[in-house]
Coordinates of C-alpha atoms in Angstrom, one line a residue:
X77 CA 94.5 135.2 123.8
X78 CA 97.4 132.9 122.6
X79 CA 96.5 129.3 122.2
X80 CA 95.8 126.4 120.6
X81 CA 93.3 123.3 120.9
X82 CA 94.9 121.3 117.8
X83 CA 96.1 117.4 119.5
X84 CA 97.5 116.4 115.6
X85 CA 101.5 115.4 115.3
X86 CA 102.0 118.7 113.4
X87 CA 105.5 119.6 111.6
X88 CA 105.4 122.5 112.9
X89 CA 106.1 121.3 116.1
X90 CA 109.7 119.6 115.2
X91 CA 111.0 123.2 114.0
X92 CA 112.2 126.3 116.1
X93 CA 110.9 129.7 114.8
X94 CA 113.4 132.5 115.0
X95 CA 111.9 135.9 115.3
X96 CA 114.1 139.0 113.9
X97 CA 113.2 142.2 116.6
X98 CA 116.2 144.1 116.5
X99 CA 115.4 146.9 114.3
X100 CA 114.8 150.4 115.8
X101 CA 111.8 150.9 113.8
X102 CA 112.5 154.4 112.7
X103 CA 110.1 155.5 110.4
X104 CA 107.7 154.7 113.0
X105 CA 109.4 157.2 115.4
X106 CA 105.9 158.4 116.9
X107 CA 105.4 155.5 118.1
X108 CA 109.2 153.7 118.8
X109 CA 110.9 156.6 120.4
X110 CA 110.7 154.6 124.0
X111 CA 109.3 151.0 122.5
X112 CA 110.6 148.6 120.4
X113 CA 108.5 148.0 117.3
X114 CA 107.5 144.3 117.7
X115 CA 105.5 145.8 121.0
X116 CA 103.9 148.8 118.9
X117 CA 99.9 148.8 120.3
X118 CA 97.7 147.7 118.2
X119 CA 94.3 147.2 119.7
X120 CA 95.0 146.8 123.1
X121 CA 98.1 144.2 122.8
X122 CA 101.8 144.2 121.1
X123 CA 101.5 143.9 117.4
X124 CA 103.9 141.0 117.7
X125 CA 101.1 138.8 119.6
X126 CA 99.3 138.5 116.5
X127 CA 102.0 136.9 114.8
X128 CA 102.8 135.0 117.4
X129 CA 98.7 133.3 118.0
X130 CA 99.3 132.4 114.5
X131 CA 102.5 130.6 114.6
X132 CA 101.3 128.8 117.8
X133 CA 97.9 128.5 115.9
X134 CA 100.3 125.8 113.5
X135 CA 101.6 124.1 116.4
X136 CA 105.0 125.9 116.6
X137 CA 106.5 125.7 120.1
X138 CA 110.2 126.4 120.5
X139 CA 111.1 130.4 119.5
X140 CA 114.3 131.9 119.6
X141 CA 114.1 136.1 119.6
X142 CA 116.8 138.0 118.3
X143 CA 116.3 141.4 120.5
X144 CA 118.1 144.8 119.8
X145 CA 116.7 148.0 120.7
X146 CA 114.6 147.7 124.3
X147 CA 115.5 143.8 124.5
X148 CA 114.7 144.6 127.8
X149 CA 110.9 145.8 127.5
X150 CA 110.7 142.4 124.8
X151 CA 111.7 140.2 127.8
X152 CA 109.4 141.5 130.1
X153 CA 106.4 141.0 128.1
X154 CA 107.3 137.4 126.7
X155 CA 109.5 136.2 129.7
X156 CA 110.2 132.4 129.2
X157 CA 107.1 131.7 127.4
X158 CA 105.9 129.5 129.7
X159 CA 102.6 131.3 130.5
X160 CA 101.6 131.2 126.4
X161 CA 102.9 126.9 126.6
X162 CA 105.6 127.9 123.9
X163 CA 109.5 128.3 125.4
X164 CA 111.2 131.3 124.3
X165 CA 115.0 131.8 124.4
X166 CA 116.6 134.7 124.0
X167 CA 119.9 136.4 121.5
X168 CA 120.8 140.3 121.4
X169 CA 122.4 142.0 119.3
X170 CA 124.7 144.0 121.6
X171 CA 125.6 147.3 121.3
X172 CA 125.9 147.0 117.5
X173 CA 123.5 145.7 115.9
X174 CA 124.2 143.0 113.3
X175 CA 121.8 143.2 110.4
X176 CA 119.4 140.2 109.6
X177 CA 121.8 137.6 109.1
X178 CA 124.4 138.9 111.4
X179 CA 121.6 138.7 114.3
X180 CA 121.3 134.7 113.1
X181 CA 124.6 134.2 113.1
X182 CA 125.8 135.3 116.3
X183 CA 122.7 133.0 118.1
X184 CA 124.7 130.1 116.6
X185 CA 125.4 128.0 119.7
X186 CA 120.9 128.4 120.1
X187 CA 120.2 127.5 116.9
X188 CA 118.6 124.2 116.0
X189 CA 119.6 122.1 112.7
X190 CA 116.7 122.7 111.0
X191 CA 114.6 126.7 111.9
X192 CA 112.0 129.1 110.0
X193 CA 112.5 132.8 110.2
X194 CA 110.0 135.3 110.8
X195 CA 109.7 139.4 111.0
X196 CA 108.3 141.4 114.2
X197 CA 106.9 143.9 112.6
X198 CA 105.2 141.9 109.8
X199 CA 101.8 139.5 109.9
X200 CA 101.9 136.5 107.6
X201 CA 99.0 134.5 107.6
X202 CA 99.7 131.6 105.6
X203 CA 99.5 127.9 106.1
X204 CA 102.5 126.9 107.7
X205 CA 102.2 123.4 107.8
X206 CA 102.2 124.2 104.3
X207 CA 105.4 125.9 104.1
X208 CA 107.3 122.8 106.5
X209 CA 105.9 120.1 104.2
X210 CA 107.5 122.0 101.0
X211 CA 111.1 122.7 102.9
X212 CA 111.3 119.2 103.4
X213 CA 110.2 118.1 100.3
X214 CA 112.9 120.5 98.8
X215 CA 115.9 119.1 101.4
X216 CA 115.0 115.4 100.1
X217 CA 116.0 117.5 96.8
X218 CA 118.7 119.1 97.5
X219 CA 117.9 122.6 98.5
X220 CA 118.7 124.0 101.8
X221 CA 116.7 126.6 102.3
X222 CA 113.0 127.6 101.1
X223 CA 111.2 131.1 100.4
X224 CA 107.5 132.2 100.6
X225 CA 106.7 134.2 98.0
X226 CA 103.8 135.9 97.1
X227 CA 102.3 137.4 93.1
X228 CA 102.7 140.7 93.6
X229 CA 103.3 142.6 90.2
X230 CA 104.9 146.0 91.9
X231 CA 101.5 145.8 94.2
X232 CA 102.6 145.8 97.9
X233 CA 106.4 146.6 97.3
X234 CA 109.3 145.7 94.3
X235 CA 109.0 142.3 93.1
X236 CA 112.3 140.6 93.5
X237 CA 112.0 137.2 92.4
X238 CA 112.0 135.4 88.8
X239 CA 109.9 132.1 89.8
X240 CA 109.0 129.5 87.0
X241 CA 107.1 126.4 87.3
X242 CA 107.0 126.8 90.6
X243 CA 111.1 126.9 91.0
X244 CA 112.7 130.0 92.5
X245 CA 115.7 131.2 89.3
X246 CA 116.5 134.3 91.1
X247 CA 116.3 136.1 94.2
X248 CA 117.5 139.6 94.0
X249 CA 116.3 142.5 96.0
X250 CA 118.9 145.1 94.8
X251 CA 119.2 144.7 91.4
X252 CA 115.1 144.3 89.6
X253 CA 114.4 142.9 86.8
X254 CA 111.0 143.2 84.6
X255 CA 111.0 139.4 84.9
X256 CA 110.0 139.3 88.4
X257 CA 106.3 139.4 89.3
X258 CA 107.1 138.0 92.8
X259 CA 108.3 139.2 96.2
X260 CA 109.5 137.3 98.9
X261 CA 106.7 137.2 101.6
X262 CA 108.8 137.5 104.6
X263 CA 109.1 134.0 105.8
X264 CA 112.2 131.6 105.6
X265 CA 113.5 128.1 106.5
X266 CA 117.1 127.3 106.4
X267 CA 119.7 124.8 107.3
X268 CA 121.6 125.9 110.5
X269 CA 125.3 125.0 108.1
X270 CA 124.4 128.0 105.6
X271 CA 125.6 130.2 108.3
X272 CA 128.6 128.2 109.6
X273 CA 131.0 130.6 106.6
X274 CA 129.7 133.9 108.4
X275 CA 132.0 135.7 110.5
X276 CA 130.7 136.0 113.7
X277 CA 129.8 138.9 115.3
X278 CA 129.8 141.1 111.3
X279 CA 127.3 142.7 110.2
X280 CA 125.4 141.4 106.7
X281 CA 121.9 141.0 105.3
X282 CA 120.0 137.6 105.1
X283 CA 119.0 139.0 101.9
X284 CA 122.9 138.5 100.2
X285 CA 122.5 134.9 101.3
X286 CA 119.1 134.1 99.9
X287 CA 120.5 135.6 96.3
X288 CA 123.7 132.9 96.7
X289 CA 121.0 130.5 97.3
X290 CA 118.9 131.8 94.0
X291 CA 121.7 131.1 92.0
X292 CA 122.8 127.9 93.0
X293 CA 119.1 126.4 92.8
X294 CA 119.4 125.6 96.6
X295 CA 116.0 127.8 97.3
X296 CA 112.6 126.0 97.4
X297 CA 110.1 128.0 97.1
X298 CA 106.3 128.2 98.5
X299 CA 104.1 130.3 96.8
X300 CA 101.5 131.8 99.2
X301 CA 97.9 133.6 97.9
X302 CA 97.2 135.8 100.8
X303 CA 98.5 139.3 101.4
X304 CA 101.2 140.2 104.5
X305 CA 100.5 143.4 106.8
X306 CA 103.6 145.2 107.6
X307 CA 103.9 148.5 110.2
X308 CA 107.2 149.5 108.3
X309 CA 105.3 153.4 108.1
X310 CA 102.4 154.8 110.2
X311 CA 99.8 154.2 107.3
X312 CA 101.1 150.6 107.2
X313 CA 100.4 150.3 111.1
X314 CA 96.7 152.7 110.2
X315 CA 96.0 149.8 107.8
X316 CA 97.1 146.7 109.4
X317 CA 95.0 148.6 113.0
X318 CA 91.6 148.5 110.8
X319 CA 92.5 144.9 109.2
X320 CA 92.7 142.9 112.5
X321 CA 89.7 145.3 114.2
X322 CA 87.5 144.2 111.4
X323 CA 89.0 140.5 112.0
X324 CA 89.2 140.2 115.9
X325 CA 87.0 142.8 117.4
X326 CA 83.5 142.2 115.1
X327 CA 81.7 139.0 115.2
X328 CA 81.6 137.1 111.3
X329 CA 79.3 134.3 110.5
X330 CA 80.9 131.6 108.3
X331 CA 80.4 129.2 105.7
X332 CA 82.3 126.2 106.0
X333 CA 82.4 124.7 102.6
X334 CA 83.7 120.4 101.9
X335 CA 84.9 121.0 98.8
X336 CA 84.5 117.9 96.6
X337 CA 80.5 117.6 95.0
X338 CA 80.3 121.0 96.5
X339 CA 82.6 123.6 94.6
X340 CA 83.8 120.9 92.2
X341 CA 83.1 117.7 90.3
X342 CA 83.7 114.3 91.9
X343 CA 85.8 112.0 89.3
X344 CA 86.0 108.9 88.8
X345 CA 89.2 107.0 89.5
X346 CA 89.8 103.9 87.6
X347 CA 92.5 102.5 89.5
X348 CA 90.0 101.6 92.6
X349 CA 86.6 101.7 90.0
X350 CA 85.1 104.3 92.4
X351 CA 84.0 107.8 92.1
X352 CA 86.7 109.6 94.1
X353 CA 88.3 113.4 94.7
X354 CA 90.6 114.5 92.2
X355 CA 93.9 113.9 92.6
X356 CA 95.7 116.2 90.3
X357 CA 95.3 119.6 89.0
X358 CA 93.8 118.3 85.2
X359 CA 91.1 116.2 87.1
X360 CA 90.3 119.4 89.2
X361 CA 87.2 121.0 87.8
X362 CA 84.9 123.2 89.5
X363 CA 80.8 123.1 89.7
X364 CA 80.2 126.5 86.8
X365 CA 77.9 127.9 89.7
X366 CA 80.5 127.5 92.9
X367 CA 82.0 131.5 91.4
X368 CA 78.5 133.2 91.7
X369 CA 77.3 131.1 94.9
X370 CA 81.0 132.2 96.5
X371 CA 80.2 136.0 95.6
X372 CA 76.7 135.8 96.8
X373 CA 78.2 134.2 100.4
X374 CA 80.2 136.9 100.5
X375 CA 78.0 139.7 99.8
X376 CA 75.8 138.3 102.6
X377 CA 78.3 138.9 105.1
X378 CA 80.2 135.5 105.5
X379 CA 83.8 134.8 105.9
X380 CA 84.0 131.4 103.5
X381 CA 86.4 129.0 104.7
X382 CA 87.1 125.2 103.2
X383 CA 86.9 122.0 105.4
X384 CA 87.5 119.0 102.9
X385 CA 89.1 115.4 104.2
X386 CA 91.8 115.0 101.8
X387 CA 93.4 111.8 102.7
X388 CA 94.9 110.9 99.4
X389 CA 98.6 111.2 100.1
X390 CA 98.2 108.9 103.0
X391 CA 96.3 106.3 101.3
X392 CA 99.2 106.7 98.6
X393 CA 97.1 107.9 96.0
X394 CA 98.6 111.1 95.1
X395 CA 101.4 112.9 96.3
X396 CA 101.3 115.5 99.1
X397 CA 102.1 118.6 97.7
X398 CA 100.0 118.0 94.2
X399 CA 96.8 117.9 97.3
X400 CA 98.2 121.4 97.8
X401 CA 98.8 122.5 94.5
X402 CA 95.3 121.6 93.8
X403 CA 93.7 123.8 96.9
X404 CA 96.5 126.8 95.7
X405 CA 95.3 126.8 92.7
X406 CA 91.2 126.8 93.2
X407 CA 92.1 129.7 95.7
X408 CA 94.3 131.7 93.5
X409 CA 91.5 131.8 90.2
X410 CA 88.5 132.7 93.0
X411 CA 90.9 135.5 94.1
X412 CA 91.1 136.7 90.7
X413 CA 87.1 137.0 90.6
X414 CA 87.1 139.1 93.8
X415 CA 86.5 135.9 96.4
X416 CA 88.6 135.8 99.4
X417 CA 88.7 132.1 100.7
X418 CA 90.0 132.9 104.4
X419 CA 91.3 129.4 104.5
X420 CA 91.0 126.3 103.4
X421 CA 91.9 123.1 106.1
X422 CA 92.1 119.6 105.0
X423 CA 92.6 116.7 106.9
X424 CA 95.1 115.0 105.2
X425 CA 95.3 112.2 107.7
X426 CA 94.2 108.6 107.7
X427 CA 93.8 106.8 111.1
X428 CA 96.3 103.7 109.9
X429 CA 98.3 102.6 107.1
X430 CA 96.7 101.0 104.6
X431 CA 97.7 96.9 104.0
X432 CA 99.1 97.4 100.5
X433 CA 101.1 100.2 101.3
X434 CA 105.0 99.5 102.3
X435 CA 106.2 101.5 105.6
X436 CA 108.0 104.9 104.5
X437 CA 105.7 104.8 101.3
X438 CA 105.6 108.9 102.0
X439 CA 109.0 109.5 103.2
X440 CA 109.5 112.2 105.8
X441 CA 105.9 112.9 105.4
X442 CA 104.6 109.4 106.6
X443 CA 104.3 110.2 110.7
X444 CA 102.3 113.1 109.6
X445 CA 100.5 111.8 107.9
X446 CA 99.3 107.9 109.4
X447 CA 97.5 109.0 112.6
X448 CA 94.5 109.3 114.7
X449 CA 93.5 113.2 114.4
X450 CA 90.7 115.5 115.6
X451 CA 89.7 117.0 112.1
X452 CA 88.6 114.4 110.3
X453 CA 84.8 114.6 109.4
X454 CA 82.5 113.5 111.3
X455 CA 84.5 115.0 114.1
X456 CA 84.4 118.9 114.5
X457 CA 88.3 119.8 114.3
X458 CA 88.0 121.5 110.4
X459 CA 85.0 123.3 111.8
X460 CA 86.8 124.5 114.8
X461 CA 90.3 125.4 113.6
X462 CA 89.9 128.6 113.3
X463 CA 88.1 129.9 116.4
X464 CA 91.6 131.0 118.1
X465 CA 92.1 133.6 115.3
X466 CA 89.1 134.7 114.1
X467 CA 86.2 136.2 115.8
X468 CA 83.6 134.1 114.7
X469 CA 79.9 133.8 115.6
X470 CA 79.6 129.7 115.9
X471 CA 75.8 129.9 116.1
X472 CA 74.8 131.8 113.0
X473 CA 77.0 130.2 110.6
X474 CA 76.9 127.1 108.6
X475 CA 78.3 123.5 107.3
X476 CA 77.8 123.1 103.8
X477 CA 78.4 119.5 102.8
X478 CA 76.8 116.5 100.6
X479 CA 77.6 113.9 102.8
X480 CA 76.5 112.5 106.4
X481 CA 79.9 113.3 107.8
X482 CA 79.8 117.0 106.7
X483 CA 76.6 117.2 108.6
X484 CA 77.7 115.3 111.3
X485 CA 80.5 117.2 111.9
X486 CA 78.7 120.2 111.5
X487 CA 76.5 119.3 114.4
X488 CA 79.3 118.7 116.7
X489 CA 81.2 121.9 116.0
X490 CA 77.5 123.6 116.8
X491 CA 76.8 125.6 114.0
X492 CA 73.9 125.0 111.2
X493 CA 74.1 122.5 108.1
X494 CA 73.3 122.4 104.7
X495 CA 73.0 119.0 103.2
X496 CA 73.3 119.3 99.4
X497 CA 71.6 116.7 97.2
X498 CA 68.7 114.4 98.1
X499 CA 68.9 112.9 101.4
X500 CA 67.7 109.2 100.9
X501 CA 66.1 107.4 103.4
X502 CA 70.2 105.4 104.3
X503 CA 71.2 108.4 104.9
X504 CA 68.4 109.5 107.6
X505 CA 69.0 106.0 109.3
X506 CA 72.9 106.9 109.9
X507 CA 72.0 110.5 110.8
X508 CA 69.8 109.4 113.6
X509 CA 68.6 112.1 115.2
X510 CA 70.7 114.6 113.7
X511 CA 69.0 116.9 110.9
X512 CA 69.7 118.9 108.8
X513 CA 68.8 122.9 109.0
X514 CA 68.7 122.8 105.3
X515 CA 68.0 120.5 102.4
X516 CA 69.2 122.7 99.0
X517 CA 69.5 121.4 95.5
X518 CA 73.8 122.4 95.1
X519 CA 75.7 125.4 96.4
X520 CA 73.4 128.2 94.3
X521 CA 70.4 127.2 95.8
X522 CA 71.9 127.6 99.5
X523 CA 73.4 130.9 98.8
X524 CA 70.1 132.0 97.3
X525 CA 68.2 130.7 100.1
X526 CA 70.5 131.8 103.0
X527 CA 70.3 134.5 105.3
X528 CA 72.1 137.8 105.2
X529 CA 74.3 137.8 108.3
X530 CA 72.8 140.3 111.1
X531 CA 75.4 139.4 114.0

């Protein structure tokens, strides 16, 4: 099932998502010799529907498909997109087909000012609200278009990008260097204008533009944590089959963690005279239990996902993407220890601007960020987010918070809390009749006392 529950302004939902399905998908031959590759089956369904409950996931509505070989099986399955509440238009190829950035080029007169670029035959499942906030951030910059990239090191494929302090130096996919420990991940966002030079109807490769854009320091860049699955070869499509069986098919239990005075230390901030989250990466220190609690989690049987308010940016505190950097970061070392944080959501919302702050204190960012929202604890929305695209088993899994509204909001999304800490008699009164299923000492105790999951 395609859908989404999410009622937040989004910035996904101002930008159109063009979807590259032209290719013919030959190594795959087996399995393409009478169906395009974006509809290869894959459990039951067209591997392209996965990438596509994800985009919508983000709030992503308007698509734009650049068809080729069996445009005409594509359009039957998708149609209009009406029955998924997305619109889909359509571009082929023709009889020739045009390459990556001939495909975008000839759907000039249906492309929007602003668009993000995605793969059929790949699944990329990053944050995208993520990768929208950082292309704009880089356009109020200068750039004009931004890359995800992932650390790769020669792992999945080449690397083919030199990145430093987090700024893209080179893109070059034809000509490695042993500089480059990074590959781009397969997901783009460009300014409609970089194509207007292109010669309409000639084939070329996105790729020669990207490398332009390298050198002339116009590419942003957003470095993602989280592997892609491709079905490029029949052990590609064997893999990425057992990935999303093991993901869709079997029930999880989960831990949803808050993150501040539960992974790491609360700090205080002397600018209000209150203990606060931290709001850059050298205030950022975590708990030296949270690494064997995670592991334990995990060896229980738990996906672990992050639900933390983080409404710092728009209480003009700290800027966006240093909230970001701080979350990439705390991801990036557990993955280095072996723990696979599936996601982390923060609300980075706050309900109304705060008196002292000046309207268009955060720039683009500020309509995203000032307004009501459904994921701000005590409400469930964190807890919820990702129940369209994961399988997971609400009644045996469990909030894990040390304050009210992580156990609130743990209640309301249905599943089981852990209040960590000592819950003192205040507390109680604005619980009401809302209790807690545990009452642990920090995050070690409640993965020592929890539950191996049994489905």
């Amino acid at each position: 099932m395609i859908s989404s529950d999410r009622q937040n302004l989004t910035p996904c939902s101002d930008l159109q998502v063009v979807v590259l399905m032209g290719g013919l998908g030959t190594r795959l031959k087996e399995y393409t010799k009478e169906t395009p590759k974006p509809l290869v089956d894959v459990g039951g369904k067209p591997f392209f529907d996965y990438e596509l409950m994800l985009l919508v996931h983000y709030g992503f509505r308007r698509f734009l498909f650049l068809t080729g070989y069996r445009e005409d099986m594509i359009r039957k399955h998708y149609g209009d997109g009406s029955d998924l509440g997305i619109s889909i238009s359509y571009c082929s190829d023709g009889e020739e087909l045009l390459g990556t950035g001939g495909a975008v080029r000839r759907a000039w007169d249906l492309l929007e000012d602003d668009f993000i670029v995605v793969y059929s035959d790949s699944f990329m499942d990053i944050d995208y609200e993520e990768t929208v906030f950082r292309y704009l951030k880089g356009k109020e910059e200068g750039k004009r278009a931004l890359m995800t990239v992932l650390r790769n090191n020669n792992r999945f494929d080449k690397s083919n990008v030199v990145l430093k302090d987090g700024e893209i130096l080179l893109y070059d996919k034809k000509n490695m260097t042993g500089e480059m420990e990074y590959i781009d991940y397969g997901v783009c966002v460009y300014e409609k204008s970089l194509f207007e030079d292109y010669e309409y109807g000639v084939k070329f490769d996105i790729a020669d533009l990207q490398n332009r854009l390298s050198l002339e320091e116009k590419l942003a860049a957003h470095v993602v944590n989280k592997r892609f699955y491709e079905i490029g070869s029949p052990a590609a499509l064997a893999e990425f089959r057992e990935y999303i069986t093991e993901r869709l098919e079997k029930k999880h239990g989960a831990v949803f963690l808050d993150r501040d005075g539960v992974l790491d230390e609360i700090v205080f901030n002397e600018d209000i005279e209150q203990l606060d989250a931290p709001l850059s990466l050298s205030e950022f220190k975590l708990f030296g239990h949270a690494s064997k609690a995670l592991k334990l989690i995990m060896d229980k049987g738990y996906y672990l996902f992050i639900a933390t308010n983080q409404p710092g940016a728009a209480k003009g505190k700290a800027k966006l993407l240093t909230l970001y950097d701080i979350n990439n970061e705390m991801v990036r070392g557990f993955k280095e220890e072996g723990i696979e944080i599936e996601a982390v959501y923060s609300c980075i919302h706050y309900p109304k601007r705060l008196p002292y702050l000046k309207e268009g204190f955060a720039g683009s960012f500020e309509r995203f960020l000032i307004q009501p929202c459904d994921c701000r604890k005590p409400r469930e929305g964190l807890i919820r987010r990702p129940q369209d695209i994961y399988n997971i088993d609400y009644d045996n899994s469990y909030m894990v918070g040390d304050s009210i509204t992580d156990i609130q909001a743990g209640s309301a999304a249905g599943v089981k809390t852990a209040f960590l800490g000592d819950l003192k008699c205040d507390a109680c009164k604005k619980l009401c009749d809302i209790s807690p299923d545990m009452i642990v000492k920090d995050l070690l105790d409640f993965a020592e006392k929890l539950e191996p999951y049994r489905g």
